[in-house]
Coordinates of C-alpha atoms and ligand atoms in Angstrom, one line a residue:
X23 CA 1.1 -16.4 -12.0
X24 CA 3.9 -18.3 -10.4
X25 CA 5.6 -16.2 -7.6
X26 CA 8.8 -18.2 -8.0
X27 CA 11.3 -16.0 -10.0
X28 CA 8.7 -13.2 -10.6
X29 CA 9.7 -9.6 -9.8
X30 CA 7.5 -7.7 -7.5
X31 CA 7.9 -4.0 -6.5
X32 CA 6.6 -3.0 -3.0
X33 CA 6.2 0.6 -2.0
X34 CA 6.7 1.3 1.7
X35 CA 8.7 -1.9 1.8
X36 CA 10.9 -0.7 4.6
X37 CA 8.6 -1.5 7.5
X38 CA 5.2 -2.7 8.6
X39 CA 2.9 -4.3 6.1
X40 CA 5.2 -3.5 3.2
X41 CA 8.1 -5.4 4.9
X42 CA 5.8 -8.3 5.9
X43 CA 4.5 -8.7 2.4
X44 CA 8.0 -8.5 0.9
X45 CA 9.3 -11.2 3.2
X46 CA 6.3 -13.4 2.6
X47 CA 6.6 -13.1 -1.2
X48 CA 10.4 -13.6 -1.0
X49 CA 9.9 -16.8 0.9
X50 CA 7.7 -17.9 -2.0
X51 CA 10.6 -17.2 -4.4
X52 CA 9.6 -13.8 -5.7
X53 CA 12.5 -11.4 -6.4
X54 CA 11.5 -8.1 -4.6
X55 CA 12.2 -4.4 -5.4
X56 CA 11.7 -2.6 -2.1
X57 CA 10.8 1.1 -2.4
X58 CA 10.8 3.5 0.6
X59 CA 12.0 6.9 1.9
X60 CA 15.0 5.9 3.9
X61 CA 18.0 3.6 3.0
X62 CA 18.5 2.2 6.6
X63 CA 15.0 0.8 6.9
X64 CA 15.3 -0.6 3.3
X65 CA 18.6 -2.3 4.1
X66 CA 17.1 -4.1 7.1
X67 CA 14.1 -5.2 5.1
X68 CA 16.2 -6.4 2.1
X69 CA 18.4 -8.4 4.5
X70 CA 15.2 -10.1 5.9
X71 CA 14.0 -10.9 2.4
X72 CA 17.4 -12.4 1.4
X73 CA 17.3 -14.5 4.6
X74 CA 13.8 -15.6 3.5
X75 CA 15.5 -17.0 0.4
X76 CA 15.3 -14.6 -2.5
X77 CA 16.8 -11.6 -4.2
X78 CA 16.0 -8.1 -2.9
X79 CA 17.1 -4.7 -4.2
X80 CA 16.3 -1.3 -2.6
X81 CA 15.2 2.0 -4.1
X82 CA 15.0 5.3 -2.1
X83 CA 12.0 7.1 -3.6
X84 CA 9.3 9.4 -2.5
X85 CA 6.2 8.0 -4.2
X86 CA 4.6 11.4 -4.4
X87 CA 7.3 12.8 -6.6
X88 CA 6.9 12.0 -10.3
X89 CA 10.6 12.2 -11.2
X90 CA 11.5 9.8 -8.3
X91 CA 8.9 7.3 -9.4
X92 CA 10.0 7.4 -13.0
X93 CA 13.6 7.0 -12.1
X94 CA 12.8 4.1 -9.7
X95 CA 10.8 2.0 -12.2
X96 CA 13.4 2.5 -14.9
X97 CA 16.0 1.3 -12.4
X98 CA 13.9 -1.7 -11.5
X99 CA 13.7 -2.9 -15.1
X100 CA 17.4 -2.2 -15.6
X101 CA 18.3 -4.2 -12.5
X102 CA 15.9 -7.2 -12.8
X103 CA 15.1 -7.2 -16.5
X104 CA 11.4 -7.7 -15.8
X105 CA 8.5 -6.6 -13.6
X106 CA 5.5 -8.7 -12.8
X107 CA 3.8 -6.9 -10.1
X108 CA 3.4 -3.8 -7.8
X109 CA 2.0 -3.5 -4.4
X110 CA 1.0 0.1 -3.8
X111 CA 1.4 0.1 -0.1
X112 CA 3.2 3.3 1.0
X113 CA 0.9 5.4 3.1
X114 CA 0.7 8.0 5.9
X115 CA -1.8 9.1 8.5
X116 CA -2.4 12.8 9.5
X117 CA -5.7 12.4 11.4
X118 CA -7.9 15.3 12.6
X119 CA -11.5 16.4 12.6
X120 CA -12.5 18.6 9.6
X121 CA -13.8 21.2 12.1
X122 CA -13.8 21.1 15.9
X123 CA -15.7 23.6 18.0
X124 CA -15.2 24.0 21.8
X125 CA -17.6 26.0 23.9
X126 CA -19.2 27.5 20.8
X127 CA -15.8 28.6 19.4
X128 CA -13.7 27.3 16.6
X129 CA -10.9 25.2 18.2
X130 CA -9.2 23.4 15.3
X131 CA -9.7 22.5 11.6
X132 CA -8.0 20.1 9.3
X133 CA -5.3 22.2 7.7
X134 CA -5.0 22.2 3.9
X135 CA -1.4 20.9 4.3
X136 CA -2.7 18.0 6.5
X137 CA -5.2 17.2 3.8
X138 CA -2.8 17.6 0.9
X139 CA 0.1 15.6 2.4
X140 CA -2.1 12.5 2.7
X141 CA -3.7 12.9 -0.7
X142 CA -0.2 13.3 -2.2
X143 CA 1.3 10.1 -0.8
X144 CA -1.8 7.9 -0.4
X145 CA -3.6 8.8 -3.6
X146 CA -1.2 10.6 -6.1
X147 CA 1.6 8.2 -5.1
X148 CA -0.6 5.2 -5.9
X149 CA -1.5 6.8 -9.3
X150 CA 2.2 7.6 -10.1
X151 CA 3.5 4.1 -9.2
X152 CA 0.6 2.3 -10.9
X153 CA 1.1 4.3 -14.1
X154 CA 4.9 3.8 -14.1
X155 CA 4.7 0.1 -13.3
X156 CA 2.1 -0.5 -16.0
X157 CA 4.1 1.4 -18.5
X158 CA 7.3 -0.5 -17.9
X159 CA 5.5 -3.9 -17.7
X160 CA 3.7 -3.3 -21.0
X161 CA 6.9 -2.0 -22.7
X162 CA 8.8 -5.0 -21.5
X163 CA 6.0 -7.5 -22.4
X164 CA 5.6 -8.6 -18.8
X165 CA 2.3 -9.8 -17.4
X166 CA 1.2 -9.8 -13.7
X167 CA -0.8 -7.8 -11.2
X168 CA -1.0 -4.5 -9.4
X169 CA -2.4 -4.4 -5.8
X170 CA -3.6 -1.2 -4.2
X171 CA -3.6 -1.3 -0.4
X172 CA -6.7 0.6 0.7
X173 CA -8.2 0.5 4.2
X174 CA -11.5 -0.2 6.0
X175 CA -11.5 3.6 6.4
X176 CA -12.4 3.9 2.7
X177 CA -16.0 3.6 4.0
X178 CA -15.6 6.9 5.9
X179 CA -13.9 7.1 9.3
X180 CA -14.4 10.0 11.7
X181 CA -11.2 12.1 12.0
X182 CA -9.9 10.9 8.6
X183 CA -11.3 13.1 5.9
X184 CA -7.9 13.0 4.1
X185 CA -7.2 9.3 4.6
X186 CA -10.7 8.1 3.9
X187 CA -10.9 10.1 0.7
X188 CA -7.5 8.8 -0.5
X189 CA -8.4 5.2 0.4
X190 CA -11.8 5.5 -1.4
X191 CA -9.9 6.9 -4.3
X192 CA -7.3 4.0 -4.5
X193 CA -10.2 1.5 -4.2
X194 CA -12.0 3.2 -7.2
X195 CA -8.8 2.9 -9.3
X196 CA -8.9 -0.9 -8.9
X197 CA -11.8 -1.6 -11.4
X198 CA -10.5 1.2 -13.6
X199 CA -7.1 -0.3 -14.0
X200 CA -8.5 -3.9 -14.2
X201 CA -10.5 -2.8 -17.2
X202 CA -7.8 -0.7 -18.8
X203 CA -4.9 -3.2 -18.3
X204 CA -6.7 -6.5 -18.9
X205 CA -5.7 -6.3 -22.7
X206 CA -2.0 -6.3 -21.6
X207 CA -2.4 -9.3 -19.3
X208 CA -2.2 -7.1 -16.2
X209 CA -4.7 -7.6 -13.4
X210 CA -5.5 -5.1 -10.6
X211 CA -6.9 -5.9 -7.2
X212 CA -7.2 -4.1 -3.9
X213 CA -6.9 -5.2 -0.3
X214 CA -8.7 -3.3 2.4
X215 CA -7.1 -4.2 5.8
X216 CA -8.9 -3.6 9.1
X217 CA -6.6 -2.8 12.1
X218 CA -3.3 -4.6 11.7
X219 CA -0.4 -4.8 14.2
X220 CA 2.2 -2.5 12.7
X221 CA 4.2 0.6 13.5
X222 CA 1.3 2.7 12.1
X223 CA -1.2 1.3 14.6
X224 CA 1.4 1.2 17.4
X225 CA 1.5 5.0 17.2
X226 CA -2.2 5.2 18.1
X227 CA -3.2 6.2 21.6
X228 CA -3.6 2.9 23.8
X229 CA -7.1 3.9 24.9
X230 CA -8.2 4.3 21.2
X231 CA -6.5 0.9 20.3
X232 CA -8.3 -0.9 23.2
X233 CA -11.7 0.6 22.3
X234 CA -11.2 -0.3 18.7
X235 CA -10.1 -3.9 19.3
X236 CA -13.2 -4.4 21.5
X237 CA -15.4 -3.5 18.5
X238 CA -13.8 -6.1 16.2
X239 CA -16.0 -9.2 15.9
X240 CA -12.9 -11.5 15.9
X241 CA -11.7 -9.5 19.1
X242 CA -8.1 -9.1 17.9
X243 CA -6.1 -7.0 15.5
X244 CA -4.9 -8.6 12.3
X245 CA -1.4 -9.8 11.8
X246 CA 0.8 -8.5 8.9
X247 CA 1.2 -12.1 7.6
X248 CA -2.6 -12.2 7.1
X249 CA -2.4 -9.3 4.7
X250 CA 0.7 -10.8 3.0
X251 CA -1.1 -14.1 2.4
X252 CA -4.0 -12.2 0.7
X253 CA -1.4 -10.5 -1.6
X254 CA 0.2 -13.8 -2.5
X255 CA -3.3 -15.2 -3.3
X256 CA -3.9 -12.3 -5.7
X257 CA -0.7 -12.8 -7.6
X258 CA -1.2 -16.6 -7.8
X259 CA -4.8 -16.6 -8.9
X260 CA -5.0 -15.5 -12.5
X261 CA -8.8 -15.0 -12.6
X262 CA -9.1 -12.4 -9.8
X263 CA -9.2 -8.8 -11.0
X264 CA -11.1 -5.6 -10.4
X265 CA -12.2 -6.4 -6.9
X266 CA -11.4 -5.6 -3.3
X267 CA -10.5 -8.2 -0.7
X268 CA -11.4 -7.1 2.9
X269 CA -9.2 -8.5 5.6
X270 CA -10.7 -7.0 8.7
X271 CA -11.9 -9.6 11.2
X272 CA -15.5 -8.7 10.2
X273 CA -15.2 -5.1 11.5
X274 CA -17.4 -2.6 9.7
X275 CA -17.2 1.1 10.2
Ligands
NAD23 N1 -1.6 -1.0 9.9 C1 -2.9 -1.0 9.7 O1 -3.7 -1.3 10.5 C2 -3.5 -0.6 8.3 C3 -4.8 -0.7 8.1 C4 -5.4 -0.4 6.9 C5 -4.6 0.1 5.9 N2 -3.2 0.2 6.1 C6 -2.5 0.7 5.0 O2 -1.4 -0.2 4.8 C7 -0.3 0.5 4.3 C8 1.0 0.2 5.1 O3 0.7 0.5 6.5 P1 1.6 0.2 7.7 O4 0.8 0.0 8.8 O5 2.6 -0.8 7.3 O6 2.3 1.7 7.8 P2 3.8 2.0 8.3 O7 3.8 3.5 8.7 O8 4.3 1.0 9.3 O9 4.7 1.9 7.0 C9 4.5 2.7 5.9 C10 5.8 2.8 5.0 O10 5.5 3.6 4.0 C11 6.7 4.5 3.8 N3 6.3 5.7 3.2 C12 5.6 6.7 3.7 N4 5.5 7.8 2.9 C13 6.2 7.4 1.8 C14 6.5 8.1 0.5 N5 6.1 9.3 0.3 N6 7.3 7.4 -0.4 C15 7.8 6.2 -0.1 N7 7.5 5.5 1.0 C16 6.7 6.1 2.0 C17 7.1 4.7 5.2 O11 8.5 5.2 5.3 C18 6.9 3.3 5.9 O12 8.1 2.5 5.7 C19 -0.7 1.9 4.2 O13 -1.1 2.3 2.9 C20 -1.8 2.0 5.2 O14 -2.7 3.1 5.0 C21 -2.7 -0.1 7.3

Protein backbone atom coordinates (compact mmCIF):
# COMPACT_ATOMS: atom_id res chain seq x y z
CA UNK A 1 0.00 0.00 0.00
CA UNK A 2 1.22 3.47 -0.75
CA UNK A 3 1.15 5.72 2.31
CA UNK A 4 0.85 8.85 0.16
CA UNK A 5 -2.82 10.02 0.35
CA UNK A 6 -3.91 6.97 2.40
CA UNK A 7 -6.01 7.59 5.53
CA UNK A 8 -4.74 6.06 8.78
CA UNK A 9 -6.44 6.25 12.20
CA UNK A 10 -4.17 6.15 15.26
CA UNK A 11 -5.57 5.64 18.77
CA UNK A 12 -3.66 7.29 21.58
CA UNK A 13 -2.42 9.67 18.88
CA UNK A 14 -2.09 12.57 21.30
CA UNK A 15 1.29 11.67 22.79
CA UNK A 16 4.11 9.14 23.00
CA UNK A 17 4.29 6.37 20.42
CA UNK A 18 0.92 7.33 18.93
CA UNK A 19 2.09 10.84 18.22
CA UNK A 20 5.47 9.67 16.90
CA UNK A 21 3.81 7.20 14.53
CA UNK A 22 1.30 9.84 13.39
CA UNK A 23 4.06 12.35 12.57
CA UNK A 24 6.15 9.70 10.81
CA UNK A 25 3.24 8.54 8.64
CA UNK A 26 2.19 12.14 7.93
CA UNK A 27 5.72 12.88 6.73
CA UNK A 28 5.24 10.00 4.26
CA UNK A 29 2.06 11.62 2.97
CA UNK A 30 -0.58 9.70 4.95
CA UNK A 31 -3.64 11.69 6.06
CA UNK A 32 -4.06 10.93 9.77
CA UNK A 33 -7.10 10.63 12.04
CA UNK A 34 -5.85 11.12 15.59
CA UNK A 35 -7.92 9.58 18.39
CA UNK A 36 -7.36 10.30 22.10
CA UNK A 37 -9.05 11.30 25.36
CA UNK A 38 -8.21 15.02 25.48
CA UNK A 39 -8.53 17.74 22.85
CA UNK A 40 -5.48 19.78 23.93
CA UNK A 41 -3.01 16.93 23.38
CA UNK A 42 -4.73 16.05 20.11
CA UNK A 43 -4.43 19.65 18.88
CA UNK A 44 -0.66 19.70 19.52
CA UNK A 45 -0.17 16.37 17.81
CA UNK A 46 -2.31 17.39 14.79
CA UNK A 47 -0.28 20.60 14.44
CA UNK A 48 2.94 18.54 14.39
CA UNK A 49 1.47 16.23 11.70
CA UNK A 50 0.46 19.22 9.56
CA UNK A 51 3.98 20.63 9.97
CA UNK A 52 5.26 17.23 8.78
CA UNK A 53 3.35 17.89 5.58
CA UNK A 54 -0.05 16.21 5.69
CA UNK A 55 -3.67 16.51 6.71
CA UNK A 56 -4.67 15.68 10.31
CA UNK A 57 -8.05 15.61 12.04
CA UNK A 58 -8.74 14.94 15.70
CA UNK A 59 -11.34 12.84 17.51
CA UNK A 60 -11.96 12.86 21.27
CA UNK A 61 -12.93 9.28 22.07
CA UNK A 62 -12.57 6.76 24.86
CA UNK A 63 -11.62 3.56 23.02
CA UNK A 64 -13.20 1.47 25.78
CA UNK A 65 -16.67 2.93 25.08
CA UNK A 66 -18.59 1.32 22.24
CA UNK A 67 -20.70 4.39 21.40
CA UNK A 68 -17.62 6.66 21.31
CA UNK A 69 -15.81 4.27 18.98
CA UNK A 70 -18.78 3.84 16.63
CA UNK A 71 -19.30 7.61 16.43
CA UNK A 72 -15.59 8.23 15.83
CA UNK A 73 -15.17 5.83 12.91
CA UNK A 74 -18.37 7.08 11.28
CA UNK A 75 -16.97 10.62 11.58
CA UNK A 76 -13.62 9.56 10.10
CA UNK A 77 -15.32 8.16 6.99
CA UNK A 78 -17.52 11.28 6.74
CA UNK A 79 -14.48 13.58 7.07
CA UNK A 80 -11.95 11.78 4.87
CA UNK A 81 -14.19 9.68 2.58
CA UNK A 82 -11.97 6.62 3.09
CA UNK A 83 -10.02 4.60 5.68
CA UNK A 84 -6.98 2.48 4.84
CA UNK A 85 -5.57 1.61 8.21
CA UNK A 86 -5.75 1.66 11.99
CA UNK A 87 -3.04 1.58 14.60
CA UNK A 88 -4.51 0.24 17.84
CA UNK A 89 -2.05 2.02 20.10
CA UNK A 90 -3.97 3.58 23.05
CA UNK A 91 -2.94 1.88 26.27
CA UNK A 92 -2.56 2.34 30.00
CA UNK A 93 -0.53 0.81 32.85
CA UNK A 94 -1.88 0.00 36.35
CA UNK A 95 0.91 -2.24 37.63
CA UNK A 96 0.89 -4.25 40.85
CA UNK A 97 1.53 -7.76 42.13
CA UNK A 98 -1.45 -10.10 42.06
CA UNK A 99 -0.85 -10.83 45.77
CA UNK A 100 1.76 -9.38 48.09
CA UNK A 101 2.45 -10.72 51.58
CA UNK A 102 4.62 -8.95 54.16
CA UNK A 103 5.78 -10.69 57.35
CA UNK A 104 3.33 -13.50 56.68
CA UNK A 105 0.37 -11.14 56.35
CA UNK A 106 -1.53 -10.07 53.26
CA UNK A 107 -0.28 -6.58 52.35
CA UNK A 108 -1.80 -5.80 48.92
CA UNK A 109 -3.57 -7.43 46.01
CA UNK A 110 -4.34 -6.33 42.49
CA UNK A 111 -7.80 -4.80 42.81
CA UNK A 112 -10.48 -5.93 40.41
CA UNK A 113 -10.82 -2.29 39.26
CA UNK A 114 -7.06 -2.22 38.53
CA UNK A 115 -7.40 -5.41 36.46
CA UNK A 116 -10.57 -4.29 34.70
CA UNK A 117 -9.44 -0.78 33.73
CA UNK A 118 -6.42 -2.17 31.84
CA UNK A 119 -8.47 -4.94 30.19
CA UNK A 120 -11.10 -2.35 29.17
CA UNK A 121 -8.65 0.00 27.42
CA UNK A 122 -5.83 -2.31 26.27
CA UNK A 123 -7.93 -5.30 25.16
CA UNK A 124 -11.60 -4.33 24.75
CA UNK A 125 -10.58 -0.98 23.24
CA UNK A 126 -8.49 -2.80 20.63
CA UNK A 127 -11.41 -5.12 19.82
CA UNK A 128 -13.88 -2.22 19.49
CA UNK A 129 -11.61 -0.08 17.28
CA UNK A 130 -10.55 -3.07 15.17
CA UNK A 131 -14.16 -4.14 14.65
CA UNK A 132 -15.30 -0.62 13.80
CA UNK A 133 -12.39 0.15 11.48
CA UNK A 134 -12.85 -3.17 9.63
CA UNK A 135 -16.61 -2.57 9.27
CA UNK A 136 -16.16 0.92 7.80
CA UNK A 137 -13.27 -0.16 5.53
CA UNK A 138 -15.25 -3.10 4.09
CA UNK A 139 -18.43 -1.03 3.68
CA UNK A 140 -16.47 1.66 1.92
CA UNK A 141 -14.50 -0.79 -0.26
CA UNK A 142 -11.16 0.34 1.20
CA UNK A 143 -8.17 -1.96 1.54
CA UNK A 144 -5.29 -1.60 3.97
CA UNK A 145 -3.99 -2.86 7.31
CA UNK A 146 -4.69 -2.92 11.04
CA UNK A 147 -1.76 -2.87 13.47
CA UNK A 148 -2.14 -3.87 17.13
CA UNK A 149 0.50 -2.46 19.44
CA UNK A 150 1.32 -5.17 21.97
CA UNK A 151 4.39 -5.23 24.23
CA UNK A 152 7.28 -7.43 25.22
CA UNK A 153 5.19 -7.94 28.39
CA UNK A 154 2.86 -10.19 26.41
CA UNK A 155 5.30 -12.96 27.40
CA UNK A 156 4.37 -12.39 31.07
CA UNK A 157 5.97 -9.68 33.19
CA UNK A 158 6.02 -9.63 36.97
CA UNK A 159 3.64 -7.01 38.41
CA UNK A 160 1.63 -6.85 35.21
CA UNK A 161 -1.12 -9.52 35.38
CA UNK A 162 -3.56 -7.07 33.80
CA UNK A 163 -1.20 -5.58 31.19
CA UNK A 164 0.44 -8.90 30.20
CA UNK A 165 -2.97 -10.55 29.78
CA UNK A 166 -4.24 -7.69 27.61
CA UNK A 167 -1.09 -7.60 25.46
CA UNK A 168 -1.15 -11.40 24.98
CA UNK A 169 -4.80 -10.95 23.99
CA UNK A 170 -4.16 -8.28 21.35
CA UNK A 171 -1.30 -10.40 19.97
CA UNK A 172 -3.72 -13.36 19.63
CA UNK A 173 -6.15 -11.14 17.69
CA UNK A 174 -3.50 -10.51 15.01
CA UNK A 175 -3.67 -13.94 13.28
CA UNK A 176 -7.44 -14.12 13.90
CA UNK A 177 -8.08 -10.82 12.08
CA UNK A 178 -5.46 -11.58 9.40
CA UNK A 179 -7.37 -14.76 8.54
CA UNK A 180 -10.86 -13.24 8.83
CA UNK A 181 -10.13 -10.02 6.92
CA UNK A 182 -7.81 -11.26 4.15
CA UNK A 183 -10.82 -11.83 1.84
CA UNK A 184 -11.56 -8.08 2.05
CA UNK A 185 -8.00 -7.05 1.26
CA UNK A 186 -7.27 -6.05 4.86
CA UNK A 187 -4.07 -7.28 6.55
CA UNK A 188 -3.40 -7.38 10.29
CA UNK A 189 -0.02 -7.20 12.01
CA UNK A 190 1.24 -6.61 15.54
CA UNK A 191 4.23 -4.74 16.92
CA UNK A 192 5.63 -5.75 20.30
CA UNK A 193 7.87 -2.91 21.49
CA UNK A 194 10.44 -3.37 24.22
CA UNK A 195 11.16 -0.35 26.40
CA UNK A 196 10.77 2.85 24.41
CA UNK A 197 11.43 6.43 25.50
CA UNK A 198 7.94 7.92 26.00
CA UNK A 199 5.84 9.56 28.71
CA UNK A 200 4.72 6.05 29.75
CA UNK A 201 8.23 4.87 30.57
CA UNK A 202 9.24 8.31 31.92
CA UNK A 203 6.68 7.69 34.69
CA UNK A 204 8.64 4.60 35.86
CA UNK A 205 10.88 4.84 38.94
CA UNK A 206 14.46 5.86 37.86
CA UNK A 207 16.00 2.84 39.69
CA UNK A 208 13.66 0.51 37.81
CA UNK A 209 14.49 2.20 34.49
CA UNK A 210 18.24 1.92 35.09
CA UNK A 211 18.02 -1.75 36.06
CA UNK A 212 15.88 -2.46 33.05
CA UNK A 213 18.17 -0.69 30.56
CA UNK A 214 21.17 -2.64 31.88
CA UNK A 215 19.39 -5.87 30.93
CA UNK A 216 18.77 -4.85 27.30
CA UNK A 217 21.39 -6.47 25.02
CA UNK A 218 21.60 -3.25 22.91
CA UNK A 219 22.07 -1.31 26.21
CA UNK A 220 19.61 1.46 25.45
CA UNK A 221 15.90 2.11 25.28
CA UNK A 222 14.25 2.26 21.89
CA UNK A 223 13.24 5.51 20.21
CA UNK A 224 9.62 6.20 19.19
CA UNK A 225 10.76 6.62 15.54
CA UNK A 226 12.01 3.01 15.61
CA UNK A 227 8.46 1.83 16.33
CA UNK A 228 7.05 4.26 13.75
CA UNK A 229 9.32 2.91 11.00
CA UNK A 230 8.09 -0.64 11.77
CA UNK A 231 4.49 0.60 11.37
CA UNK A 232 5.32 2.26 8.04
CA UNK A 233 6.98 -0.96 6.83
CA UNK A 234 3.81 -2.92 7.66
CA UNK A 235 1.56 -0.54 5.72
CA UNK A 236 3.91 -0.47 2.74
CA UNK A 237 4.57 -4.21 2.40
CA UNK A 238 1.44 -5.92 1.07
CA UNK A 239 2.62 -9.46 1.83
CA UNK A 240 3.08 -9.17 5.61
CA UNK A 241 0.06 -10.27 7.63
CA UNK A 242 -0.84 -12.31 10.71
CA UNK A 243 2.52 -11.89 12.49
CA UNK A 244 4.19 -9.90 15.22
CA UNK A 245 7.27 -7.71 14.73
CA UNK A 246 9.36 -7.46 17.91
CA UNK A 247 11.24 -4.16 18.25
CA UNK A 248 13.00 -4.58 21.57
CA UNK A 249 16.81 -4.40 21.30
CA UNK A 250 16.93 -8.21 21.76
CA UNK A 251 15.48 -8.02 25.29
CA UNK A 252 13.60 -11.15 26.38
CA UNK A 253 11.52 -11.30 29.54
N1 LIG B 1 6.57 3.14 25.86
C1 LIG B 1 6.94 1.86 25.89
O1 LIG B 1 8.05 1.52 26.28
C2 LIG B 1 5.99 0.79 25.42
C3 LIG B 1 6.48 -0.51 25.38
C4 LIG B 1 5.64 -1.52 24.94
C5 LIG B 1 4.36 -1.22 24.54
N2 LIG B 1 3.92 0.06 24.61
C6 LIG B 1 2.55 0.29 24.18
O2 LIG B 1 2.53 1.32 23.23
C7 LIG B 1 1.32 2.05 23.32
C8 LIG B 1 1.61 3.54 23.49
O3 LIG B 1 2.42 3.68 24.65
P1 LIG B 1 3.06 5.09 25.05
O4 LIG B 1 4.32 4.75 25.73
O5 LIG B 1 3.08 6.01 23.91
O6 LIG B 1 2.01 5.56 26.16
P2 LIG B 1 1.53 7.02 26.58
O7 LIG B 1 0.94 6.88 27.94
O8 LIG B 1 2.64 7.99 26.39
O9 LIG B 1 0.40 7.34 25.52
C9 LIG B 1 -0.80 6.60 25.48
C10 LIG B 1 -1.89 7.46 24.87
O10 LIG B 1 -3.10 6.71 24.89
C11 LIG B 1 -4.16 7.55 25.33
N3 LIG B 1 -5.23 6.79 25.94
C12 LIG B 1 -5.19 6.14 27.13
N4 LIG B 1 -6.39 5.59 27.40
C13 LIG B 1 -7.20 5.91 26.36
C14 LIG B 1 -8.57 5.65 26.07
N5 LIG B 1 -9.34 4.94 26.92
N6 LIG B 1 -9.09 6.11 24.91
C15 LIG B 1 -8.32 6.83 24.05
N7 LIG B 1 -7.01 7.12 24.28
C16 LIG B 1 -6.47 6.67 25.42
C17 LIG B 1 -3.49 8.48 26.33
O11 LIG B 1 -4.27 9.65 26.55
C18 LIG B 1 -2.15 8.75 25.68
O12 LIG B 1 -2.19 9.86 24.82
C19 LIG B 1 0.54 1.42 24.48
O13 LIG B 1 -0.37 0.46 23.99
C20 LIG B 1 1.63 0.74 25.28
O14 LIG B 1 1.12 -0.34 26.04
C21 LIG B 1 4.71 1.07 25.04
